[in-house]
Tab-separated table of C-alpha atoms in Angstrom:
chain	number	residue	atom	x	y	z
A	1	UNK	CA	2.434	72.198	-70.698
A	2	UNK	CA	-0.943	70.310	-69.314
A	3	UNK	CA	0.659	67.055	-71.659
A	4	UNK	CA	4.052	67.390	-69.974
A	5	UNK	CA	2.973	68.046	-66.492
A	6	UNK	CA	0.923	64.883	-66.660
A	7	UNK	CA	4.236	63.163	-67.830
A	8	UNK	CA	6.062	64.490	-65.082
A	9	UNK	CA	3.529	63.641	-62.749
A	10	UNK	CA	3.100	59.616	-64.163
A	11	UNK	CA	6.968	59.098	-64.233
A	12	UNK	CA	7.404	60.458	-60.690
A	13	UNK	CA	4.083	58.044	-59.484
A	14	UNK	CA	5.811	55.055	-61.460
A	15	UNK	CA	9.583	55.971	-60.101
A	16	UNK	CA	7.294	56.317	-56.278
A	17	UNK	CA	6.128	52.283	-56.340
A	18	UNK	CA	9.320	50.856	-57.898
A	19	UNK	CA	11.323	52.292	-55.038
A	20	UNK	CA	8.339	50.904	-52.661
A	21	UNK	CA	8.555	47.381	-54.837
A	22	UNK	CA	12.602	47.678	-54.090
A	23	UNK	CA	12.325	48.956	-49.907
A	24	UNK	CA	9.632	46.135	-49.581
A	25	UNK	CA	11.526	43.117	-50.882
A	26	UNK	CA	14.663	44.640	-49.298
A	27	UNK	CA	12.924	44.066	-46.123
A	28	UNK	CA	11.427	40.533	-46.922
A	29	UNK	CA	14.630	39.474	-47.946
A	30	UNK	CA	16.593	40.761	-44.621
A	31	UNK	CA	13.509	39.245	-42.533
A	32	UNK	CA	14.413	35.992	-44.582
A	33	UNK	CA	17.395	36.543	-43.992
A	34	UNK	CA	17.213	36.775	-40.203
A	35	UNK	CA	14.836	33.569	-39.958
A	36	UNK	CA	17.111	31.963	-42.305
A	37	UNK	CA	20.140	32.901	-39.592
A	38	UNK	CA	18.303	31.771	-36.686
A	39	UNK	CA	17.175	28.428	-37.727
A	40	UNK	CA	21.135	27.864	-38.770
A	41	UNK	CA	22.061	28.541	-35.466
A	42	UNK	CA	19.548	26.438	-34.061
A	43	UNK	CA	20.907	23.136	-32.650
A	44	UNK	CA	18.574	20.258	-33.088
A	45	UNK	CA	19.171	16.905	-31.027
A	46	UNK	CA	16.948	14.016	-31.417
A	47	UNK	CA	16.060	12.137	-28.306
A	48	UNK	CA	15.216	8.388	-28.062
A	49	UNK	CA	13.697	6.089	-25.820
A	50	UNK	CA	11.331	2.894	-25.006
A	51	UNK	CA	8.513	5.061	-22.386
A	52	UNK	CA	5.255	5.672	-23.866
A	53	UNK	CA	4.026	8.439	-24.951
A	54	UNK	CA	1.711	8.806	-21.620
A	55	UNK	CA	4.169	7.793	-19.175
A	56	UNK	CA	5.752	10.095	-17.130
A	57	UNK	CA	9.711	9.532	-18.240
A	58	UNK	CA	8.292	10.986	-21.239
A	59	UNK	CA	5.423	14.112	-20.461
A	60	UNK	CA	7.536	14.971	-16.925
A	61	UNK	CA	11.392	13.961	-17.457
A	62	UNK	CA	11.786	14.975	-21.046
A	63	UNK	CA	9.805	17.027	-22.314
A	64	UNK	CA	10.298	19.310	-18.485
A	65	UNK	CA	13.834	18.900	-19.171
A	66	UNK	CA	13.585	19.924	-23.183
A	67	UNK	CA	11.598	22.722	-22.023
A	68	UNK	CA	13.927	24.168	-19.438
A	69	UNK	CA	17.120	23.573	-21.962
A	70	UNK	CA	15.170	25.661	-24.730
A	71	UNK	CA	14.556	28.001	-22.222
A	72	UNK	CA	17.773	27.870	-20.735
A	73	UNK	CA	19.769	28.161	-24.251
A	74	UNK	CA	16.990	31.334	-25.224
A	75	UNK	CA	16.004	28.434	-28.029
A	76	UNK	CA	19.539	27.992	-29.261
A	77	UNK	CA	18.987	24.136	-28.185
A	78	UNK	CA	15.961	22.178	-29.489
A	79	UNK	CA	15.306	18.834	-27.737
A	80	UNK	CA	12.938	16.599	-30.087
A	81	UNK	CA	11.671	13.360	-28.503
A	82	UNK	CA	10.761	10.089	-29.876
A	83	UNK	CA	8.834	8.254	-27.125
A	84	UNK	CA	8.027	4.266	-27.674
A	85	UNK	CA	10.761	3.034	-29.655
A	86	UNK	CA	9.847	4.928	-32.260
A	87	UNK	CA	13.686	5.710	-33.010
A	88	UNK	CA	15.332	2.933	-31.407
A	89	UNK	CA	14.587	-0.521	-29.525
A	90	UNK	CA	15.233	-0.107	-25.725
A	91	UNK	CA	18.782	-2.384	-25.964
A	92	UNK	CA	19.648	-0.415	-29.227
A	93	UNK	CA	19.967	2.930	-27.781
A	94	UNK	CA	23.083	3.660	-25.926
A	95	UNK	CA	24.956	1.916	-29.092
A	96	UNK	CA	22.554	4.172	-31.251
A	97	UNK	CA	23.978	7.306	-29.570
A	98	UNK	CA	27.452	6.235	-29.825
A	99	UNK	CA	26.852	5.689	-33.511
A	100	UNK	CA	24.884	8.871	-34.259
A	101	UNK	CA	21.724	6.997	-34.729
A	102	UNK	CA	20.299	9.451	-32.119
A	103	UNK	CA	21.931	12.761	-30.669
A	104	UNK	CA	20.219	11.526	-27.025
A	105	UNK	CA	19.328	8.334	-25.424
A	106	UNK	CA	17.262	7.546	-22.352
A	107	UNK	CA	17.381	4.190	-21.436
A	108	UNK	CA	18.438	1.278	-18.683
A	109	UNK	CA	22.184	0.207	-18.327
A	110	UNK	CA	20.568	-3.323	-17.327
A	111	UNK	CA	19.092	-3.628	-20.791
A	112	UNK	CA	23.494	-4.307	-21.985
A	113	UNK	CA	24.187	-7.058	-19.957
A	114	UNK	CA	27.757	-6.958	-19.161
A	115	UNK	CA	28.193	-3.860	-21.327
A	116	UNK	CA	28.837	-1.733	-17.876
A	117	UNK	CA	30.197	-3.601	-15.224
A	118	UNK	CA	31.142	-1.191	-12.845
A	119	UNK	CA	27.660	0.238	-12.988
A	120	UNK	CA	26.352	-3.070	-12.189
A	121	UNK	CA	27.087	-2.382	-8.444
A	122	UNK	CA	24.442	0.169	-7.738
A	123	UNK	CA	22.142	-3.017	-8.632
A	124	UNK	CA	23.158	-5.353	-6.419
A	125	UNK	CA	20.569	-6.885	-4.512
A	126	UNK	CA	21.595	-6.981	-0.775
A	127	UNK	CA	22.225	-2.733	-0.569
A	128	UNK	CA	19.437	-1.259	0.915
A	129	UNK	CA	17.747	2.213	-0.809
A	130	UNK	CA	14.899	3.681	0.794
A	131	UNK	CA	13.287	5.038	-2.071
A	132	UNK	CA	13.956	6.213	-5.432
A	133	UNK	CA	15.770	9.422	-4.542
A	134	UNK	CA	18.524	8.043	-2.165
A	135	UNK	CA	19.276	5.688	-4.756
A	136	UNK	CA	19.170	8.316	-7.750
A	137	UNK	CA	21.720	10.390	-5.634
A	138	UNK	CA	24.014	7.252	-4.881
A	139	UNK	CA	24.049	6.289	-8.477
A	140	UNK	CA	24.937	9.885	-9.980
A	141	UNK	CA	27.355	10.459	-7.395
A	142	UNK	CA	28.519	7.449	-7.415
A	143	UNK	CA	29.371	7.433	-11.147
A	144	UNK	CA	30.875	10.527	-11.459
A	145	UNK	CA	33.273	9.475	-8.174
A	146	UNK	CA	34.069	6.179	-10.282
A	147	UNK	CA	34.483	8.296	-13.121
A	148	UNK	CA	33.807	4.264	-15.541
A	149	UNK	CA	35.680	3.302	-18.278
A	150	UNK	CA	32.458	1.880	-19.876
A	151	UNK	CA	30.822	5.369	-20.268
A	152	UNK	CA	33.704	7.276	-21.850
A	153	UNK	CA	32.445	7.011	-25.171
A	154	UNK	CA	29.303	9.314	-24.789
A	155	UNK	CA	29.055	12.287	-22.804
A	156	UNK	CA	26.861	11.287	-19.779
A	157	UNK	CA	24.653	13.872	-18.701
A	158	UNK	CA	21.810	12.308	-16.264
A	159	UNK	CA	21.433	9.318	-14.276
A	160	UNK	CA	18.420	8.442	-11.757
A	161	UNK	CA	17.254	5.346	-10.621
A	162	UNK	CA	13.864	3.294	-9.915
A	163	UNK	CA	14.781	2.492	-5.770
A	164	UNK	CA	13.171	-0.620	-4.420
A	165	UNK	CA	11.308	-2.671	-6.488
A	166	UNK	CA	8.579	-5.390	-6.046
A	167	UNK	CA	7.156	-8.641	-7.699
A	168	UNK	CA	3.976	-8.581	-9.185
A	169	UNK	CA	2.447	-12.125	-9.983
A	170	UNK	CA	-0.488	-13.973	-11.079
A	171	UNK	CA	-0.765	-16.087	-8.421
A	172	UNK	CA	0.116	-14.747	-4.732
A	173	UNK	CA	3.855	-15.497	-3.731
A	174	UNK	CA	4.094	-15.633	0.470
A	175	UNK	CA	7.198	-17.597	0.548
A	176	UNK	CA	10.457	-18.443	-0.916
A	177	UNK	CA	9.597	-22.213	-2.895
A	178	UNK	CA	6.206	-20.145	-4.276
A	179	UNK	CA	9.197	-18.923	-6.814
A	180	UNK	CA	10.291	-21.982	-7.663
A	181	UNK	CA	9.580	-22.882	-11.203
A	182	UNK	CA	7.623	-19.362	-12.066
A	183	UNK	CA	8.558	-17.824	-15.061
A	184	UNK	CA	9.194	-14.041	-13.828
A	185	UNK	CA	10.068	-11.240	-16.515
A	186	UNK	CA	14.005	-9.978	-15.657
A	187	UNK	CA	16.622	-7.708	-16.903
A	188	UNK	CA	20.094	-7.526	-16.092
A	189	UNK	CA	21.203	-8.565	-12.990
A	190	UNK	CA	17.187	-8.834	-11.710
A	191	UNK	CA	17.125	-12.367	-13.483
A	192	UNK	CA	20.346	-13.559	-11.750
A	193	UNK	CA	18.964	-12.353	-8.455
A	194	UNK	CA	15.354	-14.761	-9.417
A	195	UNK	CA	17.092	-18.094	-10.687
A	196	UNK	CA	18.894	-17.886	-7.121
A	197	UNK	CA	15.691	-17.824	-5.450
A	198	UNK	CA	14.526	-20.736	-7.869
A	199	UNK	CA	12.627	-18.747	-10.371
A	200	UNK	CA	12.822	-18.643	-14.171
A	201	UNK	CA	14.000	-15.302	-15.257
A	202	UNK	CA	12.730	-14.585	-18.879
A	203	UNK	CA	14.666	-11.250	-20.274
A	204	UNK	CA	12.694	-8.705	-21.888
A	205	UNK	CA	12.237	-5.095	-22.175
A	206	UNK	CA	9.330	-3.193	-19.944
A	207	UNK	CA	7.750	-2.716	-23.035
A	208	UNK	CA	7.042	-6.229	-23.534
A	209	UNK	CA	6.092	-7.619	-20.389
A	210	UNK	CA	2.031	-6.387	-20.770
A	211	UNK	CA	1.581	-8.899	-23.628
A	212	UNK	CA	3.967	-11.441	-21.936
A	213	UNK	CA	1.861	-11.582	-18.931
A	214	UNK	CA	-1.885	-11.384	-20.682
A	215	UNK	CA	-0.494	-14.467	-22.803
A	216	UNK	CA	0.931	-16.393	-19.897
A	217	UNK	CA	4.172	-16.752	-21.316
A	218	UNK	CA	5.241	-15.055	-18.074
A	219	UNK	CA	3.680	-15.270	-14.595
A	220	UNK	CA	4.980	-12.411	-12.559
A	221	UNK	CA	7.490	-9.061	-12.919
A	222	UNK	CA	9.955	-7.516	-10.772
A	223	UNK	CA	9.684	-3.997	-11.053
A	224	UNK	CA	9.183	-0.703	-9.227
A	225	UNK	CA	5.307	-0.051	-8.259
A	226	UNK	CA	5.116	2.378	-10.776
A	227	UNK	CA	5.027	-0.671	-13.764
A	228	UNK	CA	0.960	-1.340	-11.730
A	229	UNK	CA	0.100	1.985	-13.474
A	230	UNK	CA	2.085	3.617	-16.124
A	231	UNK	CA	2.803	0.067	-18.196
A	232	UNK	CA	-0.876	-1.314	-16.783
A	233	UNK	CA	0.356	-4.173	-15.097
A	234	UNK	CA	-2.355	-4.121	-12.370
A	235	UNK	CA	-4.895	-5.083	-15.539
A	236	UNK	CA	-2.530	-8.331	-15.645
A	237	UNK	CA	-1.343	-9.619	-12.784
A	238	UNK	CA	-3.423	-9.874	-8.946
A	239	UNK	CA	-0.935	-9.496	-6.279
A	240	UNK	CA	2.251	-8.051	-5.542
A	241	UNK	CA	4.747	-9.441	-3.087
A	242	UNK	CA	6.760	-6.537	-1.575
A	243	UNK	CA	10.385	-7.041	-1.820
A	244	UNK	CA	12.534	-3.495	-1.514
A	245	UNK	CA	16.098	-5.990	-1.285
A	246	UNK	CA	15.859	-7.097	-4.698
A	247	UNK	CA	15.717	-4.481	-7.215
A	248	UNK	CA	17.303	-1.091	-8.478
A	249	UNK	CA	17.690	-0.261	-12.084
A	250	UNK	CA	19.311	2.413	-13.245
A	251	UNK	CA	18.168	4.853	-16.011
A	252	UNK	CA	20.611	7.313	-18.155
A	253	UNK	CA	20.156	10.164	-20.028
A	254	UNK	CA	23.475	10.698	-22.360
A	255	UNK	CA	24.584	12.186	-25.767
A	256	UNK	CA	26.768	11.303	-28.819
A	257	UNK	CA	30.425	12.796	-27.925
A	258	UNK	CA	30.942	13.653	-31.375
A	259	UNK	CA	27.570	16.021	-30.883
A	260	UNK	CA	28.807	17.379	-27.715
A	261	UNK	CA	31.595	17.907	-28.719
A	262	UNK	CA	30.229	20.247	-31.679
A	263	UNK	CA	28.656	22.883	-29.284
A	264	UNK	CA	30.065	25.712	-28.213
A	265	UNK	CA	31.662	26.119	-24.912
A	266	UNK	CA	29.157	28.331	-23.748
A	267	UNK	CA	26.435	26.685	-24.494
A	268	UNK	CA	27.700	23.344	-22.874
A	269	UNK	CA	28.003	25.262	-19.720
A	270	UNK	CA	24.338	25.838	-19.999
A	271	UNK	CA	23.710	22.713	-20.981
A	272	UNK	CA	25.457	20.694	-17.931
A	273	UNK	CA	24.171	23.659	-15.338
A	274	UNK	CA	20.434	23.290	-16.550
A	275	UNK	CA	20.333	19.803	-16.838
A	276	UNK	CA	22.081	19.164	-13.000
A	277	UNK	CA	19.292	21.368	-11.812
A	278	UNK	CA	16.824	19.686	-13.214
A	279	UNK	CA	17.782	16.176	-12.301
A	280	UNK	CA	17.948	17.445	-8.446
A	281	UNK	CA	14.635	18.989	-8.636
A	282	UNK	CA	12.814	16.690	-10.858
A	283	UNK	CA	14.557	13.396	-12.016
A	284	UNK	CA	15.836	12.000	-8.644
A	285	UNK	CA	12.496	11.520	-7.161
A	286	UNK	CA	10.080	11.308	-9.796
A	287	UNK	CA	9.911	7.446	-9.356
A	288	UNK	CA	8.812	8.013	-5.915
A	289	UNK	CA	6.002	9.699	-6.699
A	290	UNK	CA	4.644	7.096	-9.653
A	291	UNK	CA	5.416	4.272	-7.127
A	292	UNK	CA	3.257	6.206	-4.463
A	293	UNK	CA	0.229	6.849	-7.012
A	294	UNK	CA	0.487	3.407	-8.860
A	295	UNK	CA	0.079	1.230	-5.602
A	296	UNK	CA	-3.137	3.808	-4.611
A	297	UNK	CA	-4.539	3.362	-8.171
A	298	UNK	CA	-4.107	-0.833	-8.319
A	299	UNK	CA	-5.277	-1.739	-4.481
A	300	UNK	CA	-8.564	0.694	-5.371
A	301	UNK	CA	-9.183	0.383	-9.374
A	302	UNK	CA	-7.667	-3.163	-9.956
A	303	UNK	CA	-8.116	-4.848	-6.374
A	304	UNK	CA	-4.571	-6.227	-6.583
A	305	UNK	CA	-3.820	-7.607	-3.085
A	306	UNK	CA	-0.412	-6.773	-1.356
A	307	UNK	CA	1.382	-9.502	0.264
A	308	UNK	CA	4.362	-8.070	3.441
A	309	UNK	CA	6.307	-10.823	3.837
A	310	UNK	CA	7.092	-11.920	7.580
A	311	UNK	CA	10.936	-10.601	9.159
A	312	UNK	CA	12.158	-14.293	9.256
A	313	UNK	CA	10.703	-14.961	5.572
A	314	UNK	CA	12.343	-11.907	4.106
A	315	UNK	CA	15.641	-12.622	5.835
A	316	UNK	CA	15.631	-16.551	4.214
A	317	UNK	CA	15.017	-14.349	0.381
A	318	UNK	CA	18.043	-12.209	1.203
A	319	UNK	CA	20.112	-15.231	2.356
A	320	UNK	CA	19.176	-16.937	-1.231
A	321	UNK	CA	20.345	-13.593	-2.975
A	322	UNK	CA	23.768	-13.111	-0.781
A	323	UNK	CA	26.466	-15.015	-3.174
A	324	UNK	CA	25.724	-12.055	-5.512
A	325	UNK	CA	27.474	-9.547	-4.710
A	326	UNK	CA	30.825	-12.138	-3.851
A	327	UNK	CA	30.252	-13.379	-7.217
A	328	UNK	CA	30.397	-10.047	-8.982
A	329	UNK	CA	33.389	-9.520	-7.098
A	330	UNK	CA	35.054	-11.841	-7.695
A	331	UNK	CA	34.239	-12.054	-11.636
A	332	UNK	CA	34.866	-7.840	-12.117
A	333	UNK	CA	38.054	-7.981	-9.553
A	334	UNK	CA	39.130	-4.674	-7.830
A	335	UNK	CA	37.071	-2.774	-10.119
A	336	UNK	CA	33.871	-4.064	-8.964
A	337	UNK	CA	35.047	-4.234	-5.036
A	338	UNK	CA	35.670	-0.292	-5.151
A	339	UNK	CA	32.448	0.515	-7.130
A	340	UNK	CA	30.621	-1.593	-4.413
A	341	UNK	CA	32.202	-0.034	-1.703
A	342	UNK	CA	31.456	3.288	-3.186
A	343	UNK	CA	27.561	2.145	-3.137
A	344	UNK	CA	27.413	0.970	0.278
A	345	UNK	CA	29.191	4.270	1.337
A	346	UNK	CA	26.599	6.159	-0.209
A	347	UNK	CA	23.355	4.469	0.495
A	348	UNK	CA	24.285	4.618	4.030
A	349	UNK	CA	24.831	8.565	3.621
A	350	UNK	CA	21.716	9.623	1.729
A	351	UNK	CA	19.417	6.895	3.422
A	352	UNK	CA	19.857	8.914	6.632
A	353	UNK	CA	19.361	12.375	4.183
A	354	UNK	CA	16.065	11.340	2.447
C-alpha cells in the first residue's frame, strides 16, 4: 500500500508539471501570437530626404510629425526617417516615391526643373511674402485651389515654404554690377532670377553648396537665413546682402499613391487630420524661426556683416528680375496666368494675417 501510494503520488506530481509545461507554452504561444498580430498590422513607411541629421527639417518637422502620427494612429503607423540622402539624392526623391523607392519624400519642387510648372508660380521673384508663414499658407492653399496636374501621381500631404531669402557672398555685394560675373549657387527658378541680374547661376543641391563655397568654385548663395546656421554657411562666406524679392522655395512632404492607397479608410482620415494640424502648428513657420536664430548666431559667432540695400538700389534689382514672371507666362500659357493670379491673391491676404 506504502509502494502504491508513492505511485499514485509520483504519477499525479508528473501529470501536475506536464499540464504546467502545456498552460505555460499555451500562453507563450498566444503572447507570440499577439506580438506576432500587432507587428502585422503595423504599417511601416520609410521617409527620405537631403536635411541633416541635426537640422531642424529633420529633429522638429519629421520626427514631431512621425511622433504625433504614431500617436495619432495608437502606433498603427510607423514613420522611419532617413535624413542626408541616405535613401535618396535630393532630385531623386519625388520620382523615388512615385516608384516605390521610398513610401515618403521631403524635398524641394525647384530641385525638378520644369517637372511642376504650375508650382513654379509661388516662386516667382517679384511677389512679395513677409516671412515664411504667409508664404507656407499661400503655397498649400494655393495648391490645393489649383488642384495641379503635375502632382496627381502621389498623394500630397504637406507643403511649406522658406519665405524671403537672401544672398550670402564672399565678397560684399552693395549694388546691382557687384553680381555681374559671380558665380552664385541656384536652383530652379533662383538661377534664372541671378543670370538676369548678370550673375552666374551654378545648380546644385543645399547639400553641396558648403564644399562649393570653401573650394571657391562658387562665390555666394541665395538662400533663406537659416542656410548661415543649419548648413554652416556663415563658416564660408562674410556678408549677406538682404534681398526678400528674390527667393521662395517650396518644400513637400508626399507619399507613393499606390501606399496610400493601401491604408484603410480610417486610418487615412487620421492620417490627413494629424498631419494638417501639424503643418498649421509647426511646419508653416518653422523657417521663421531658423531664419531669426541663424542671422543672431552669424552677426555674433561668425562676424558676417549685413549689407540693406538703399530703396532706389533695390527697386533697379527688381526692375532686372521683372520679365520673369511675363516670361513664365507666356511659356506655361493660361495655366501659369491663373496659378499666378492665385499667388498674388493670396500673398496679399495672409501678408495682412501674419
Amino acid at each position: 500500500m506504502g509502494k502504491f501510494g508513492n505511485l499514485t503520488q509520483s504519477i499525479l506530481i508528473k501529470g501536475l508539471l506536464i499540464l504546467a509545461l502545456l498552460f505555460a507554452l499555451t500562453i507563450q504561444s498566444s503572447c507570440v501570437g499577439t506580438v506576432s498580430a500587432e507587428k502585422e498590422g503595423t504599417i511601416e513607411l520609410k521617409l527620405a530626404h537631403f536635411f541633416p541629421g541635426t537640422h531642424p527639417a529633420e529633429t522638429e518637422l519629421v520626427q514631431g510629425w512621425a511622433k504625433a502620427i504614431k500617436e495619432a494612429t495608437n502606433g498603427r503607423v510607423v514613420v522611419t526617417s532617413y535624413p542626408g540622402e541616405t535613401l535618396l539624392k535630393a532630385a531623386d526623391i519625388y520620382n523615388g516615391v512615385v516608384d516605390g523607392v521610398c513610401d515618403i519624400g521631403l524635398s524641394c519642387f525647384s530641385y525638378n526643373p520644369g517637372r511642376f510648372p504650375e508650382i513654379e508660380a509661388f516662386e516667382q521673384p517679384g511677389i512679395v511674402y513677409k516671412n515664411s508663414r504667409v508664404a507656407s499658407k499661400v503655397a498649400w492653399e494655393g495648391i490645393q485651389e489649383l488642384n495641379p496636374e503635375c502632382v496627381q501621381d502621389t498623394k500630397l500631404l504637406m507643403v511649406i515654404a522658406t519665405g524671403p531669402g537672401d544672398l550670402f557672398s564672399k565678397k560684399p555685394v552693395n549694388k546691382l554690377e557687384d553680381l555681374k560675373g559671380m558665380q552664385i549657387r541656384a536652383t530652379g527658378l533662383t538661377a534664372e532670377t541671378l543670370q538676369l541680374m548678370g550673375a552666374i547661376p551654378v545648380g546644385m543641391p543645399q547639400s553641396e553648396a558648403y564644399e562649393a563655397l570653401s573650394k571657391g568654385i562658387v562665390a555666394g548663395n541665395l538662400a533663406p537665413l537659416e542656410v548661415l546656421k543649419t548648413w554652416k554657411h556663415g563658416e564660408v562666406t562674410k556678408y549677406v546682402t538682404r534681398t526678400p524679392f528674390l527667393y521662395n522655395t517650396l518644400f513637400y512632404v508626399t507619399m507613393n499613391l499606390d501606399k496610400w492607397n493601401a491604408i484603410p479608410e480610417d486610418l487615412q482620415k487620421i492620417i490627413a487630420d494629424t498631419t494638417a494640424k501639424f503643418q498649421d502648428e509647426v511646419g508653416i513657420g518653422l523657417w521663421d524661426k531658423q531664419n531669426e536664430d541663424a542671422l543672431k548666431w552669424a552677426t555674433e559667432n561668425e562676424g558676417i556683416e549685413i549689407i540693406e540695400l538703399p530703396e532706389e538700389e533695390m527697386a533697379r534689382w527688381i526692375k532686372a528680375v521683372e520679365p520673369m514672371i511675363d516670361k513664365y507666362i507666356e511659356e506655361k500659357g493660361e495655366a501659369a496666368k491663373k496659378a499666378v493670379e492665385t499667388a498674388k491673391k493670396l500673398a496679399e491676404k495672409y501678408n495682412d494675417v501674419y
